[in-house]
Tab-separated table of C-alpha atoms in Angstrom:
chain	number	residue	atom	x	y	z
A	66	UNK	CA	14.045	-7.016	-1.723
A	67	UNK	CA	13.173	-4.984	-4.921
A	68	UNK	CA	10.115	-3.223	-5.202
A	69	UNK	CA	7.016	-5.878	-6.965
A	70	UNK	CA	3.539	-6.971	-6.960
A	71	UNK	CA	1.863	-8.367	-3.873
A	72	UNK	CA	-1.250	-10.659	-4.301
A	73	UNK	CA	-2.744	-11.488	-1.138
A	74	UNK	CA	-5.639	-12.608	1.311
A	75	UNK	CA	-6.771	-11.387	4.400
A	76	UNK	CA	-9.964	-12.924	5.896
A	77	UNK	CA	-12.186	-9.848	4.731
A	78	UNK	CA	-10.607	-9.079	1.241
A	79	UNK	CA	-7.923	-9.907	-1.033
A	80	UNK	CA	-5.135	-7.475	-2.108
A	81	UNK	CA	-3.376	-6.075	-5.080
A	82	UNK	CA	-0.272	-3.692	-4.258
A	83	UNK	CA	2.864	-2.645	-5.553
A	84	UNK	CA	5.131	-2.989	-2.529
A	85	UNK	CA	8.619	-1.365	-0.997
A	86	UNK	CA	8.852	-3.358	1.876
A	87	UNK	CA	11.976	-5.781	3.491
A	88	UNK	CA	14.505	-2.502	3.338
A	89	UNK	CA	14.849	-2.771	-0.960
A	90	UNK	CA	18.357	-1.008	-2.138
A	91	UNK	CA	17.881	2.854	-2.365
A	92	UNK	CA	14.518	3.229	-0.904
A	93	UNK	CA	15.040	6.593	0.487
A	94	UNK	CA	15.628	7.654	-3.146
A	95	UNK	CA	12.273	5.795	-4.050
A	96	UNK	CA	10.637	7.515	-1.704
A	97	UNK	CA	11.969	10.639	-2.504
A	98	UNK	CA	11.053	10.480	-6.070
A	99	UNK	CA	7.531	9.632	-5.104
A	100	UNK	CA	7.355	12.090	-3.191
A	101	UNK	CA	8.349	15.126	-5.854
A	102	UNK	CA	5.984	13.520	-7.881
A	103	UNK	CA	2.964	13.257	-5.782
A	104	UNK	CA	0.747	14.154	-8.759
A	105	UNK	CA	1.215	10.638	-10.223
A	106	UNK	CA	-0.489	9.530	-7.284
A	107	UNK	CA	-3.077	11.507	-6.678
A	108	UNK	CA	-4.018	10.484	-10.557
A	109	UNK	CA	-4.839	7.095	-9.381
A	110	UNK	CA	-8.383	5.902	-8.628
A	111	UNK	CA	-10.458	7.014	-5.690
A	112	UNK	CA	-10.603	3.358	-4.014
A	113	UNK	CA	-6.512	3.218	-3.923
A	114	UNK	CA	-5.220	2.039	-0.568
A	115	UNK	CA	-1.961	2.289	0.955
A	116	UNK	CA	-0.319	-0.353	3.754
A	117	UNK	CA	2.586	1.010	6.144
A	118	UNK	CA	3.154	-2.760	7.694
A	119	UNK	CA	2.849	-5.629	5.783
A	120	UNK	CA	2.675	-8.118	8.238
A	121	UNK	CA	-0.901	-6.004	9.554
A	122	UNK	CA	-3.968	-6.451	8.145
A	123	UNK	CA	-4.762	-2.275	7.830
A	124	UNK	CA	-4.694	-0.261	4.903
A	125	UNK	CA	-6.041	3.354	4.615
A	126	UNK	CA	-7.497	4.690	1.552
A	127	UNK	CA	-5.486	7.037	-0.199
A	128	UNK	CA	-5.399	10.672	0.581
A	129	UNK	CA	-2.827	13.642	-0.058
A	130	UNK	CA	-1.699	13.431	3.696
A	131	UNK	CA	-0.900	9.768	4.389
A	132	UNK	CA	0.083	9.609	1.491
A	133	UNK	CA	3.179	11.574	2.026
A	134	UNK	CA	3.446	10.920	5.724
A	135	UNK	CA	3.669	7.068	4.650
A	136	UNK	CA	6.495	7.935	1.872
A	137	UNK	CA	8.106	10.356	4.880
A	138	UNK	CA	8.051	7.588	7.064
A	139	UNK	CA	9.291	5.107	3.890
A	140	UNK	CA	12.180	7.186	3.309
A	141	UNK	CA	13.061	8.082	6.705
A	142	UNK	CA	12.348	5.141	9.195
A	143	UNK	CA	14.598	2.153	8.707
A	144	UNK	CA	12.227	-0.809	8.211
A	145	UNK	CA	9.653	2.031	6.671
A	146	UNK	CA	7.347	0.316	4.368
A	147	UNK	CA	5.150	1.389	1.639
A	148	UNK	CA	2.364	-0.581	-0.016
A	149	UNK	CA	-0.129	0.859	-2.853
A	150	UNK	CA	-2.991	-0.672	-4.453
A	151	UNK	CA	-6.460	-2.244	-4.684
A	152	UNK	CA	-8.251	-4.679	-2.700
A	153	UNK	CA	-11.819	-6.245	-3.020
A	154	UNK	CA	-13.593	-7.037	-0.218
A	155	UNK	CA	-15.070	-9.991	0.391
A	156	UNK	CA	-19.272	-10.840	-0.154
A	157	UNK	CA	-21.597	-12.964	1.038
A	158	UNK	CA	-21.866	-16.071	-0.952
A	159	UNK	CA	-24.546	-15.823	-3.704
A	160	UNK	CA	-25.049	-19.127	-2.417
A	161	UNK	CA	-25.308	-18.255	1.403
A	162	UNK	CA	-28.524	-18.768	2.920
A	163	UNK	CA	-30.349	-15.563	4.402
């Protein structure tokens, strides 16, 4: 599968992410590239997340580190993923009763 846009929902927030997941054509490559250019990255905003598994509900916030031992393990692992993005958690209904 190519590299797209995820939309999702997990019981405690919903998901945004660009995603290399389901071995895509020349993701080593991908990963390498990403990897040179760390910078880009590190440009996004401070509440980025990242998702190794997509079949787990987990996802770290984004930090020098895991971000490049996720695109190691992208590159280098077979069914490495790599996920990137924002999520909003869920709230208590405005219409929930204290």
């Amino acid at each position: 599968m190519e590299p797209h846009f995820q939309l999702g929902i997990w019981p405690e927030y919903v998901f945004m992410y660009l995603s290399i997941i389901d071995k895509p054509p020349r993701k080593e490559q991908m990963a390498q590239q990403l990897l040179q250019n760390n910078l880009l990255l590190t440009q996004l905003p401070k509440d980025t997340v990242i998702n190794m598994d997509h079949t787990k509900n987990r996802y770290e916030f984004m930090v020098e580190t895991n971000v490049k031992q996720a695109l190691e393990r992208l590159r280098d692992v077979k069914k490495g993923e790599f996920q990137i993005g924002r999520i909003i958690k869920k709230r208590k209904s405005f219409m929930a009763r204290a």
